[in-house]
Amino acid sequence: MPERHSEDVNRQPVVEVRNLVVDRGSTRAVDDVSFSVPTGTVMGLLGPSGCGKSSLMRAVVGVQIVAGGSVTVLGQPAGSAPLRDRIGYVTQAPSVYDDLTVSENLTFFGRVLGVGPDEVDRCIEAVDLTRHRDKVVNNLSGGERSRASLAVALLGEPELLVLDEPTVGLDPVLRRDLWALFHRLAAGGAAVFVSSHVMDEAERCDRLLLMREGRILADEAPSELLTRTGAGAIEDAFLRLVEGEGVR
Amino acid sequence: MTPRILGAVAARVLNQLRHDHRTLGMLLVLPMLLMTLLWWMFEDSGPIFDRFGPALLALFPFIIMFLVTSVTTLRERSSGTLERLLAMPTGKVDFLGGYAVAFGMVAAVQSVLAVALCVWVLDLDLAGPAWMLTVVAVVDAMLGTALGLFVSAFARTEFQAVQFMPALVIPQILLCGLFVPREQLPRVLEWVSDVLPLSYAVDAMSSVAASTSDAFAGVEPEVWTDLLIIGAFVVGSLVLGAATLRRRTA
């Protein structure tokens, strides 16, 4: 169940994507995609693995070479210098140093961003790693590692969080807690753009992008999607959209 | 360039080394063991150690820093931490400079230990000042770091990165004047050795060891020229290395 209702009628979008095209090698990973992410929203990007989610997210962060279209973040072209301390980004692979402890990792990235030790403590606390803060990342479980990576993205209270499958492999309690955290961040005014290949996470989002083979199948609130397709669950809605597309 | 970020990168690299006791131990102790081995080999054959010792003091920091840097930067590229840093306000110069400063400091400690051992324990006969050997060693280490950063862009795995050592380092060792004086090499190879940075590193070390009367403050003028040339190579490789750091990738 969504914890909040989205009222994104007249809000200034944080991310504005227009006709984005991304090629990876000879395949077209993102094919003419347009959407926007409003502020104060948890926006989900759902689709099977290999559908172009990561390329799309990398384009929003500004680390992806794009073949066409435009991406505007907080009024600036994606990847431009003024955005670099306003976006928190988590890649699929936990991008932290294996041979440092959790708090050493956070302290390092904190210094890069120019935030102090209090902020480091707050972010470790937010992902529930306080007990493990002095453990070397290499000795943590996969889920703990990805939380350490998430904690780095939270440093400095970014206005946009781009999270590529942050909840993969986490236990259900933790997953629920993290989604609650995403909604608290959104309620605080940030935009949270989060991907998943697990369809049942869709219902936790305020708004959904369904993606398949580089294209967007749906861009609406989960409840609207269910009503429109007459499906009982997001998984069914996805199937109906795909099969409907096949008929056309 | 942001000094805060450059300092953060340097401190982090040193912190990583601090966690890795084995690597740290090898970095500091291995050159001393190898110098001792060399001394022992020529114990009964006259002043050969005095001839090869300084050249080897130039090789160690270069080789070791080349290897360490190419592997660590490759790891940084493949683990996604480089992408994360470049998506943050980190400048390329902050990143490269941080590595150069951290490994430069390690090289300083490494060569102080090796030089001290050579001069005071193994009785290396040195005409110039011992501190100058350390200065040359630190610049050599910077050279290794800069080249290592550059080649890491062309390797996809750590295996490949290590292969760059025979490809780029061994030819320089063969041609640097250690085995055959450079002026006795076939003409073409002599030209080649003139454009390889390690040749100047070994020349600098040998000049320090064999100072003569025109030395200023005990240092031959050629040593400064050699250092300047090595410095130019360092800056050149760092610029090339910076060109391989891309904020946007495919």
Short mmCIF file of C-alpha atoms in Angstrom, two decimals:
data_model
loop_
_atom_site.label_atom_id
_atom_site.label_comp_id
_atom_site.label_asym_id
_atom_site.label_seq_id
_atom_site.Cartn_x
_atom_site.Cartn_y
_atom_site.Cartn_z
CA MET A 1 0.00 0.00 0.00
CA PRO A 2 1.29 3.49 -0.73
CA GLU A 3 2.06 5.30 2.48
CA ARG A 4 1.25 8.70 0.99
CA HIS A 5 -0.97 9.93 -1.78
CA SER A 6 0.73 11.73 -4.58
CA GLU A 7 -0.50 15.25 -5.18
CA ASP A 8 1.96 16.15 -7.85
CA VAL A 9 -0.36 18.39 -9.84
CA ASN A 10 1.48 21.69 -10.09
CA ARG A 11 4.90 20.99 -8.69
CA GLN A 12 8.08 21.97 -10.45
CA PRO A 13 9.66 18.78 -11.86
CA VAL A 14 13.08 17.88 -10.49
CA VAL A 15 13.92 15.73 -13.51
CA GLU A 16 12.69 16.45 -17.00
CA VAL A 17 13.57 13.87 -19.66
CA ARG A 18 12.70 14.59 -23.30
CA ASN A 19 13.05 12.09 -26.17
CA LEU A 20 16.06 10.43 -24.57
CA VAL A 21 17.96 7.89 -26.66
CA VAL A 22 20.85 5.82 -25.28
CA ASP A 23 22.83 3.30 -27.31
CA ARG A 24 24.97 0.67 -25.65
CA GLY A 25 27.16 -1.00 -28.22
CA SER A 26 24.92 -1.91 -31.13
CA THR A 27 21.73 -2.13 -29.08
CA ARG A 28 19.40 0.73 -28.31
CA ALA A 29 19.09 0.67 -24.51
CA VAL A 30 16.73 3.62 -24.15
CA ASP A 31 14.48 4.40 -27.07
CA ASP A 32 12.87 7.86 -27.25
CA VAL A 33 11.81 8.14 -23.62
CA SER A 34 10.13 11.21 -22.08
CA PHE A 35 8.92 11.67 -18.51
CA SER A 36 9.38 13.92 -15.52
CA VAL A 37 9.97 13.34 -11.82
CA PRO A 38 8.12 15.85 -9.61
CA THR A 39 9.56 17.05 -6.33
CA GLY A 40 8.40 15.37 -3.12
CA THR A 41 7.71 12.12 -4.93
CA VAL A 42 8.96 8.57 -4.80
CA MET A 43 9.07 7.64 -8.46
CA GLY A 44 9.56 3.96 -9.25
CA LEU A 45 11.22 2.67 -12.41
CA LEU A 46 10.18 -0.92 -12.90
CA GLY A 47 11.00 -3.44 -15.53
CA PRO A 48 12.83 -6.70 -16.12
CA SER A 49 16.61 -6.69 -15.97
CA GLY A 50 18.18 -5.58 -19.22
CA CYS A 51 15.28 -3.30 -20.14
CA GLY A 52 17.38 -0.13 -19.96
CA LYS A 53 16.70 0.99 -16.38
CA SER A 54 20.35 1.49 -15.47
CA SER A 55 21.16 3.38 -18.68
CA LEU A 56 18.20 5.66 -18.05
CA MET A 57 19.29 6.31 -14.46
CA ARG A 58 22.87 6.93 -15.50
CA ALA A 59 21.61 9.46 -18.04
CA VAL A 60 19.71 11.28 -15.28
CA VAL A 61 22.85 11.41 -13.14
CA GLY A 62 24.83 12.59 -16.17
CA VAL A 63 27.40 9.80 -16.36
CA GLN A 64 25.97 8.16 -19.48
CA ILE A 65 26.87 9.14 -23.03
CA VAL A 66 23.52 9.76 -24.70
CA ALA A 67 22.68 9.49 -28.39
CA GLY A 68 19.83 12.00 -28.38
CA GLY A 69 17.24 13.94 -26.44
CA SER A 70 17.68 16.06 -23.33
CA VAL A 71 17.80 15.52 -19.58
CA THR A 72 17.28 18.51 -17.29
CA VAL A 73 17.80 18.19 -13.54
CA LEU A 74 16.87 21.03 -11.15
CA GLY A 75 16.81 23.36 -14.13
CA GLN A 76 20.32 22.45 -15.33
CA PRO A 77 21.53 20.00 -18.00
CA ALA A 78 22.19 16.61 -16.36
CA GLY A 79 25.81 16.14 -15.32
CA SER A 80 26.65 19.86 -15.17
CA ALA A 81 28.99 21.00 -12.40
CA PRO A 82 26.46 22.81 -10.13
CA LEU A 83 24.47 19.57 -9.80
CA ARG A 84 27.33 17.46 -8.47
CA ASP A 85 26.60 17.96 -4.78
CA ARG A 86 22.82 18.04 -5.18
CA ILE A 87 22.29 14.48 -6.43
CA GLY A 88 22.74 11.28 -4.46
CA TYR A 89 23.42 8.28 -6.70
CA VAL A 90 23.63 4.57 -5.93
CA THR A 91 24.76 2.20 -8.66
CA GLN A 92 23.78 -1.46 -8.73
CA ALA A 93 27.23 -2.55 -7.59
CA PRO A 94 27.89 -1.10 -4.14
CA SER A 95 30.33 1.70 -4.93
CA VAL A 96 32.23 1.82 -1.67
CA TYR A 97 35.79 0.87 -0.79
CA ASP A 98 35.93 -2.79 0.28
CA ASP A 99 39.06 -2.32 2.35
CA LEU A 100 37.78 0.56 4.50
CA THR A 101 35.28 0.52 7.34
CA VAL A 102 31.75 1.87 6.91
CA SER A 103 32.55 5.06 8.79
CA GLU A 104 35.86 5.58 6.95
CA ASN A 105 33.98 5.30 3.65
CA LEU A 106 31.35 7.79 4.77
CA THR A 107 33.96 10.15 6.21
CA PHE A 108 35.87 10.12 2.93
CA PHE A 109 32.86 10.83 0.71
CA GLY A 110 31.70 13.36 3.32
CA ARG A 111 34.97 15.26 2.95
CA VAL A 112 34.62 15.19 -0.84
CA LEU A 113 31.17 16.74 -0.46
CA GLY A 114 32.29 19.05 2.33
CA VAL A 115 29.95 17.73 5.06
CA GLY A 116 30.93 17.12 8.66
CA PRO A 117 31.02 14.14 11.02
CA ASP A 118 27.47 14.76 12.32
CA GLU A 119 26.13 14.25 8.82
CA VAL A 120 28.19 11.05 8.53
CA ASP A 121 26.65 9.72 11.75
CA ARG A 122 23.15 10.68 10.61
CA CYS A 123 23.51 8.79 7.31
CA ILE A 124 24.95 5.66 8.94
CA GLU A 125 22.03 5.77 11.37
CA ALA A 126 19.52 6.26 8.54
CA VAL A 127 20.49 2.96 6.89
CA ASP A 128 20.71 1.19 10.25
CA LEU A 129 24.45 0.40 10.10
CA THR A 130 25.45 2.06 13.38
CA ARG A 131 26.30 -1.33 14.91
CA HIS A 132 28.58 -2.13 11.96
CA ARG A 133 30.16 1.28 11.49
CA ASP A 134 33.65 0.12 12.41
CA LYS A 135 33.55 -3.05 10.33
CA VAL A 136 35.54 -3.28 7.11
CA VAL A 137 33.08 -3.35 4.20
CA ASN A 138 34.61 -6.57 2.86
CA ASN A 139 33.37 -8.36 5.99
CA LEU A 140 29.77 -7.21 5.58
CA SER A 141 26.94 -9.13 3.94
CA GLY A 142 25.76 -8.10 0.47
CA GLY A 143 22.75 -6.28 1.89
CA GLU A 144 24.87 -4.38 4.42
CA ARG A 145 27.25 -3.35 1.66
CA SER A 146 24.50 -1.93 -0.48
CA ARG A 147 23.21 -0.05 2.55
CA ALA A 148 26.68 1.41 3.08
CA SER A 149 26.56 2.55 -0.54
CA LEU A 150 23.08 4.01 0.04
CA ALA A 151 24.35 5.89 3.11
CA VAL A 152 26.96 7.62 0.90
CA ALA A 153 24.17 8.77 -1.43
CA LEU A 154 22.30 10.32 1.51
CA LEU A 155 25.25 12.54 2.53
CA GLY A 156 24.50 16.24 2.36
CA GLU A 157 20.71 15.81 1.98
CA PRO A 158 20.62 15.81 -1.84
CA GLU A 159 17.56 17.20 -3.59
CA LEU A 160 17.44 14.23 -5.94
CA LEU A 161 18.22 10.63 -5.09
CA VAL A 162 18.80 8.22 -7.96
CA LEU A 163 18.83 4.69 -6.60
CA ASP A 164 19.48 1.74 -8.91
CA GLU A 165 17.93 -1.35 -7.31
CA PRO A 166 18.82 -0.40 -3.74
CA THR A 167 16.66 -3.07 -2.12
CA VAL A 168 17.86 -6.18 -3.99
CA GLY A 169 18.60 -9.04 -1.65
CA LEU A 170 17.49 -7.27 1.50
CA ASP A 171 15.30 -8.92 4.09
CA PRO A 172 11.62 -7.85 4.07
CA VAL A 173 11.82 -5.89 7.33
CA LEU A 174 14.74 -3.86 6.08
CA ARG A 175 13.12 -3.37 2.71
CA ARG A 176 10.04 -1.95 4.39
CA ASP A 177 12.22 0.35 6.50
CA LEU A 178 14.11 1.62 3.48
CA TRP A 179 10.94 2.37 1.57
CA ALA A 180 9.71 4.24 4.65
CA LEU A 181 12.99 6.18 4.57
CA PHE A 182 12.50 7.03 0.87
CA HIS A 183 9.04 8.39 1.67
CA ARG A 184 10.39 10.45 4.59
CA LEU A 185 13.02 11.94 2.24
CA ALA A 186 10.33 12.72 -0.33
CA ALA A 187 8.13 14.27 2.37
CA GLY A 188 11.14 16.43 3.24
CA GLY A 189 11.05 17.84 -0.30
CA ALA A 190 13.47 15.58 -2.19
CA ALA A 191 12.64 13.61 -5.30
CA VAL A 192 13.46 9.91 -5.08
CA PHE A 193 13.92 8.03 -8.34
CA VAL A 194 14.28 4.35 -7.55
CA SER A 195 14.47 1.30 -9.81
CA SER A 196 13.53 -2.28 -9.14
CA HIS A 197 12.95 -5.43 -11.13
CA VAL A 198 10.64 -6.76 -8.42
CA MET A 199 7.10 -5.87 -9.44
CA ASP A 200 5.64 -6.05 -5.94
CA GLU A 201 7.73 -3.04 -4.97
CA ALA A 202 5.71 -0.99 -7.46
CA GLU A 203 2.89 -0.45 -5.00
CA ARG A 204 5.26 1.31 -2.62
CA CYS A 205 5.86 4.11 -5.13
CA ASP A 206 3.87 7.33 -5.49
CA ARG A 207 4.30 7.14 -9.22
CA LEU A 208 5.47 4.44 -11.59
CA LEU A 209 7.36 4.14 -14.81
CA LEU A 210 7.01 0.69 -16.35
CA MET A 211 9.80 -0.04 -18.77
CA ARG A 212 10.41 -2.81 -21.30
CA GLU A 213 12.95 -3.09 -24.10
CA GLY A 214 14.01 0.54 -23.79
CA ARG A 215 10.50 1.99 -23.93
CA ILE A 216 8.08 3.29 -21.31
CA LEU A 217 4.87 1.24 -21.08
CA ALA A 218 3.18 3.27 -18.37
CA ASP A 219 3.76 6.51 -16.43
CA GLU A 220 1.15 6.96 -13.69
CA ALA A 221 0.24 6.27 -10.07
CA PRO A 222 0.03 2.54 -9.24
CA SER A 223 -3.71 2.81 -8.46
CA GLU A 224 -4.41 4.53 -11.79
CA LEU A 225 -2.47 1.84 -13.61
CA LEU A 226 -4.50 -0.91 -11.96
CA THR A 227 -7.79 0.86 -12.74
CA ARG A 228 -6.83 1.55 -16.34
CA THR A 229 -5.75 -2.00 -17.10
CA GLY A 230 -8.30 -3.67 -14.86
CA ALA A 231 -5.55 -5.81 -13.39
CA GLY A 232 -5.37 -6.99 -9.80
CA ALA A 233 -1.63 -6.58 -9.41
CA ILE A 234 1.15 -4.62 -11.10
CA GLU A 235 2.59 -7.83 -12.56
CA ASP A 236 -0.74 -8.49 -14.34
CA ALA A 237 -0.94 -4.88 -15.48
CA PHE A 238 2.55 -5.24 -16.97
CA LEU A 239 1.50 -8.40 -18.84
CA ARG A 240 -1.67 -6.79 -20.13
CA LEU A 241 0.25 -3.77 -21.40
CA VAL A 242 2.84 -5.97 -23.12
CA GLU A 243 0.24 -8.21 -24.73
CA GLY A 244 -1.92 -5.23 -25.68
CA GLU A 245 1.12 -3.77 -27.39
CA GLY A 246 1.67 -7.05 -29.23
CA VAL A 247 -1.89 -6.95 -30.68
CA ARG A 248 -1.50 -3.42 -32.03
CA MET B 1 41.14 21.81 -8.26
CA THR B 2 39.83 21.67 -4.68
CA PRO B 3 42.57 21.17 -2.07
CA ARG B 4 40.01 19.72 0.38
CA ILE B 5 39.10 16.94 -2.06
CA LEU B 6 42.69 16.30 -3.13
CA GLY B 7 43.61 15.94 0.55
CA ALA B 8 40.63 13.64 1.16
CA VAL B 9 41.69 11.34 -1.70
CA ALA B 10 45.30 11.22 -0.48
CA ALA B 11 44.23 10.50 3.11
CA ARG B 12 41.86 7.78 1.93
CA VAL B 13 44.54 6.06 -0.19
CA LEU B 14 46.91 6.06 2.79
CA ASN B 15 44.11 4.79 5.01
CA GLN B 16 43.52 1.88 2.62
CA LEU B 17 47.22 1.02 2.79
CA ARG B 18 47.10 1.19 6.58
CA HIS B 19 44.44 -1.54 6.53
CA ASP B 20 46.54 -3.69 4.20
CA HIS B 21 49.46 -4.67 6.42
CA ARG B 22 50.95 -7.09 3.95
CA THR B 23 51.16 -4.58 1.10
CA LEU B 24 52.51 -1.91 3.41
CA GLY B 25 55.15 -4.29 4.75
CA MET B 26 56.21 -5.30 1.24
CA LEU B 27 56.36 -1.68 0.11
CA LEU B 28 58.71 -0.73 2.93
CA VAL B 29 60.76 -3.87 3.53
CA LEU B 30 61.15 -5.38 0.07
CA PRO B 31 63.47 -2.69 -1.36
CA MET B 32 65.70 -3.09 1.70
CA LEU B 33 65.87 -6.86 1.27
CA LEU B 34 66.66 -6.54 -2.43
CA MET B 35 69.41 -3.99 -1.80
CA THR B 36 70.90 -6.33 0.77
CA LEU B 37 70.78 -9.17 -1.73
CA LEU B 38 72.59 -7.03 -4.30
CA TRP B 39 75.22 -6.02 -1.76
CA TRP B 40 75.76 -9.66 -0.81
CA MET B 41 76.10 -10.77 -4.46
CA PHE B 42 79.03 -8.41 -5.01
CA GLU B 43 80.53 -8.65 -1.55
CA ASP B 44 83.79 -10.15 -2.88
CA SER B 45 83.99 -8.43 -6.25
CA GLY B 46 85.05 -4.88 -5.52
CA PRO B 47 83.06 -1.65 -5.98
CA ILE B 48 80.31 -3.10 -8.20
CA PHE B 49 77.66 -2.45 -5.55
CA ASP B 50 78.61 1.23 -5.67
CA ARG B 51 77.88 1.23 -9.40
CA PHE B 52 74.57 -0.68 -9.40
CA GLY B 53 73.22 0.35 -6.02
CA PRO B 54 72.12 3.89 -6.95
CA ALA B 55 70.53 2.69 -10.21
CA LEU B 56 68.48 0.13 -8.31
CA LEU B 57 67.39 2.77 -5.84
CA ALA B 58 65.87 4.49 -8.87
CA LEU B 59 64.16 1.35 -10.15
CA PHE B 60 62.31 0.17 -7.02
CA PRO B 61 60.07 3.15 -6.40
CA PHE B 62 59.29 3.35 -10.12
CA ILE B 63 58.35 -0.32 -10.56
CA ILE B 64 56.48 -0.69 -7.28
CA MET B 65 54.43 2.49 -7.64
CA PHE B 66 53.64 1.62 -11.25
CA LEU B 67 52.20 -1.74 -10.19
CA VAL B 68 50.37 -0.51 -7.10
CA THR B 69 48.84 2.44 -8.88
CA SER B 70 47.75 0.62 -12.01
CA VAL B 71 45.99 -2.06 -9.96
CA THR B 72 44.35 0.29 -7.44
CA THR B 73 43.07 2.70 -10.08
CA LEU B 74 41.77 -0.17 -12.14
CA ARG B 75 39.89 -1.37 -9.07
CA GLU B 76 38.55 2.13 -8.61
CA ARG B 77 37.32 2.14 -12.21
CA SER B 78 35.68 -1.30 -12.05
CA SER B 79 34.06 -1.02 -8.61
CA GLY B 80 32.13 2.11 -9.56
CA THR B 81 33.81 4.29 -6.93
CA LEU B 82 35.49 6.35 -9.66
CA GLU B 83 32.14 6.94 -11.35
CA ARG B 84 30.68 7.96 -7.99
CA LEU B 85 33.56 10.35 -7.27
CA LEU B 86 33.30 11.94 -10.70
CA ALA B 87 29.54 12.37 -10.26
CA MET B 88 30.44 14.30 -7.08
CA PRO B 89 32.36 17.60 -7.13
CA THR B 90 35.71 15.75 -7.52
CA GLY B 91 37.94 17.23 -10.22
CA LYS B 92 40.23 15.00 -12.27
CA VAL B 93 43.23 16.83 -10.83
CA ASP B 94 41.93 16.18 -7.30
CA PHE B 95 41.73 12.47 -8.02
CA LEU B 96 45.12 12.12 -9.76
CA GLY B 97 46.82 14.55 -7.41
CA GLY B 98 45.49 12.70 -4.38
CA TYR B 99 47.01 9.46 -5.63
CA ALA B 100 50.29 11.15 -6.56
CA VAL B 101 50.58 12.81 -3.11
CA ALA B 102 49.75 9.62 -1.19
CA PHE B 103 52.11 7.37 -3.16
CA GLY B 104 54.74 10.10 -3.21
CA MET B 105 54.68 10.04 0.60
CA VAL B 106 54.94 6.25 0.67
CA ALA B 107 57.85 6.45 -1.77
CA ALA B 108 59.58 9.01 0.42
CA VAL B 109 59.43 6.70 3.44
CA GLN B 110 60.39 3.72 1.29
CA SER B 111 63.47 5.41 -0.14
CA VAL B 112 64.56 6.99 3.15
CA LEU B 113 64.68 3.46 4.57
CA ALA B 114 66.46 1.99 1.54
CA VAL B 115 68.96 4.86 1.25
CA ALA B 116 69.70 4.80 4.99
CA LEU B 117 70.35 1.08 4.82
CA CYS B 118 72.63 1.45 1.79
CA VAL B 119 74.63 4.37 3.13
CA TRP B 120 74.98 3.44 6.79
CA VAL B 121 74.78 -0.33 6.89
CA LEU B 122 75.93 -1.53 3.47
CA ASP B 123 78.57 1.20 3.06
CA LEU B 124 77.45 2.48 -0.32
CA ASP B 125 80.12 4.89 -1.47
CA LEU B 126 78.37 8.15 -2.27
CA ALA B 127 80.05 11.36 -3.44
CA GLY B 128 76.87 13.50 -3.42
CA PRO B 129 74.45 14.05 -0.54
CA ALA B 130 72.26 11.10 0.52
CA TRP B 131 69.10 13.26 0.70
CA MET B 132 69.37 13.84 -3.03
CA LEU B 133 68.94 10.09 -3.62
CA THR B 134 65.64 10.33 -1.76
CA VAL B 135 64.52 13.32 -3.79
CA VAL B 136 65.25 11.45 -7.03
CA ALA B 137 63.47 8.36 -5.66
CA VAL B 138 60.34 10.37 -4.83
CA VAL B 139 60.26 11.87 -8.33
CA ASP B 140 60.72 8.33 -9.75
CA ALA B 141 57.82 7.14 -7.65
CA MET B 142 55.68 9.96 -9.03
CA LEU B 143 56.67 8.83 -12.50
CA GLY B 144 55.59 5.26 -11.71
CA THR B 145 52.32 6.54 -10.26
CA ALA B 146 51.61 8.74 -13.26
CA LEU B 147 52.34 5.97 -15.79
CA GLY B 148 50.34 3.47 -13.73
CA LEU B 149 47.33 5.79 -13.72
CA PHE B 150 47.62 6.17 -17.46
CA VAL B 151 47.86 2.46 -18.34
CA SER B 152 45.03 1.50 -15.99
CA ALA B 153 42.72 3.07 -18.55
CA PHE B 154 43.72 0.42 -21.09
CA ALA B 155 43.24 -2.63 -18.87
CA ARG B 156 39.94 -4.28 -18.12
CA THR B 157 41.17 -6.73 -15.51
CA GLU B 158 43.91 -6.76 -12.91
CA PHE B 159 45.59 -9.51 -14.95
CA GLN B 160 45.89 -7.18 -17.91
CA ALA B 161 47.08 -4.32 -15.73
CA VAL B 162 49.95 -6.44 -14.41
CA GLN B 163 50.92 -7.36 -17.99
CA PHE B 164 51.70 -3.72 -18.69
CA MET B 165 54.69 -4.06 -16.42
CA PRO B 166 56.69 -6.30 -18.82
CA ALA B 167 55.40 -4.25 -21.74
CA LEU B 168 56.26 -0.77 -20.48
CA VAL B 169 58.72 -1.22 -17.64
CA ILE B 170 61.14 -3.99 -18.63
CA PRO B 171 62.25 -2.35 -21.92
CA GLN B 172 63.03 0.77 -19.91
CA ILE B 173 65.08 -1.27 -17.43
CA LEU B 174 67.02 -2.90 -20.28
CA LEU B 175 67.76 0.39 -22.01
CA CYS B 176 68.32 2.67 -19.02
CA GLY B 177 72.08 2.16 -18.93
CA LEU B 178 72.11 -0.38 -16.14
CA PHE B 179 73.29 -3.31 -18.32
CA VAL B 180 75.08 -1.49 -21.10
CA PRO B 181 76.08 2.19 -20.84
CA ARG B 182 73.60 4.06 -23.03
CA GLU B 183 76.25 5.53 -25.32
CA GLN B 184 77.42 1.98 -26.18
CA LEU B 185 73.97 0.86 -27.34
CA PRO B 186 73.27 0.51 -31.09
CA ARG B 187 72.45 3.99 -32.38
CA VAL B 188 68.69 3.43 -32.75
CA LEU B 189 68.38 1.97 -29.27
CA GLU B 190 70.36 4.87 -27.88
CA TRP B 191 67.80 7.24 -29.41
CA VAL B 192 65.00 5.15 -27.94
CA SER B 193 66.64 5.27 -24.52
CA ASP B 194 66.86 9.06 -24.86
CA VAL B 195 63.07 9.32 -24.86
CA LEU B 196 62.44 6.86 -22.02
CA PRO B 197 61.99 8.51 -18.62
CA LEU B 198 63.71 5.80 -16.61
CA SER B 199 67.02 6.56 -18.37
CA TYR B 200 67.02 10.01 -16.78
CA ALA B 201 66.10 8.55 -13.40
CA VAL B 202 69.07 6.20 -13.48
CA ASP B 203 71.37 8.96 -14.80
CA ALA B 204 70.29 11.21 -11.95
CA MET B 205 70.98 8.54 -9.34
CA SER B 206 74.40 7.74 -10.81
CA SER B 207 75.35 11.43 -10.95
CA VAL B 208 74.48 11.86 -7.29
CA ALA B 209 76.65 8.86 -6.46
CA ALA B 210 79.62 10.17 -8.49
CA SER B 211 79.68 13.91 -7.80
CA THR B 212 82.64 15.97 -8.97
CA SER B 213 84.02 19.41 -8.36
CA ASP B 214 81.37 21.51 -10.21
CA ALA B 215 78.73 20.27 -7.81
CA PHE B 216 76.55 23.03 -6.37
CA ALA B 217 75.66 22.32 -2.73
CA GLY B 218 77.13 18.90 -3.37
CA VAL B 219 74.74 18.22 -6.25
CA GLU B 220 75.82 17.94 -9.88
CA PRO B 221 74.00 20.35 -12.20
CA GLU B 222 73.00 17.44 -14.48
CA VAL B 223 70.96 15.97 -11.64
CA TRP B 224 68.67 19.00 -11.71
CA THR B 225 68.34 18.73 -15.48
CA ASP B 226 67.50 15.03 -15.19
CA LEU B 227 64.94 15.78 -12.47
CA LEU B 228 63.38 18.45 -14.66
CA ILE B 229 63.06 16.00 -17.55
CA ILE B 230 61.51 13.33 -15.30
CA GLY B 231 59.17 16.00 -13.93
CA ALA B 232 58.06 16.81 -17.47
CA PHE B 233 57.32 13.11 -18.06
CA VAL B 234 55.30 13.01 -14.82
CA VAL B 235 53.22 16.02 -15.84
CA GLY B 236 52.81 14.58 -19.35
CA SER B 237 51.58 11.20 -18.11
CA LEU B 238 49.26 12.86 -15.60
CA VAL B 239 47.74 14.93 -18.38
CA LEU B 240 47.32 11.79 -20.50
CA GLY B 241 45.93 9.99 -17.43
CA ALA B 242 43.47 12.82 -16.83
CA ALA B 243 42.29 12.47 -20.42
CA THR B 244 41.34 8.86 -19.68
CA LEU B 245 39.14 9.84 -16.73
CA ARG B 246 35.72 10.42 -18.21
CA ARG B 247 32.70 11.70 -16.35
CA ARG B 248 30.46 10.25 -19.03
CA THR B 249 30.99 6.72 -20.29
CA ALA B 250 29.14 4.51 -22.76
#
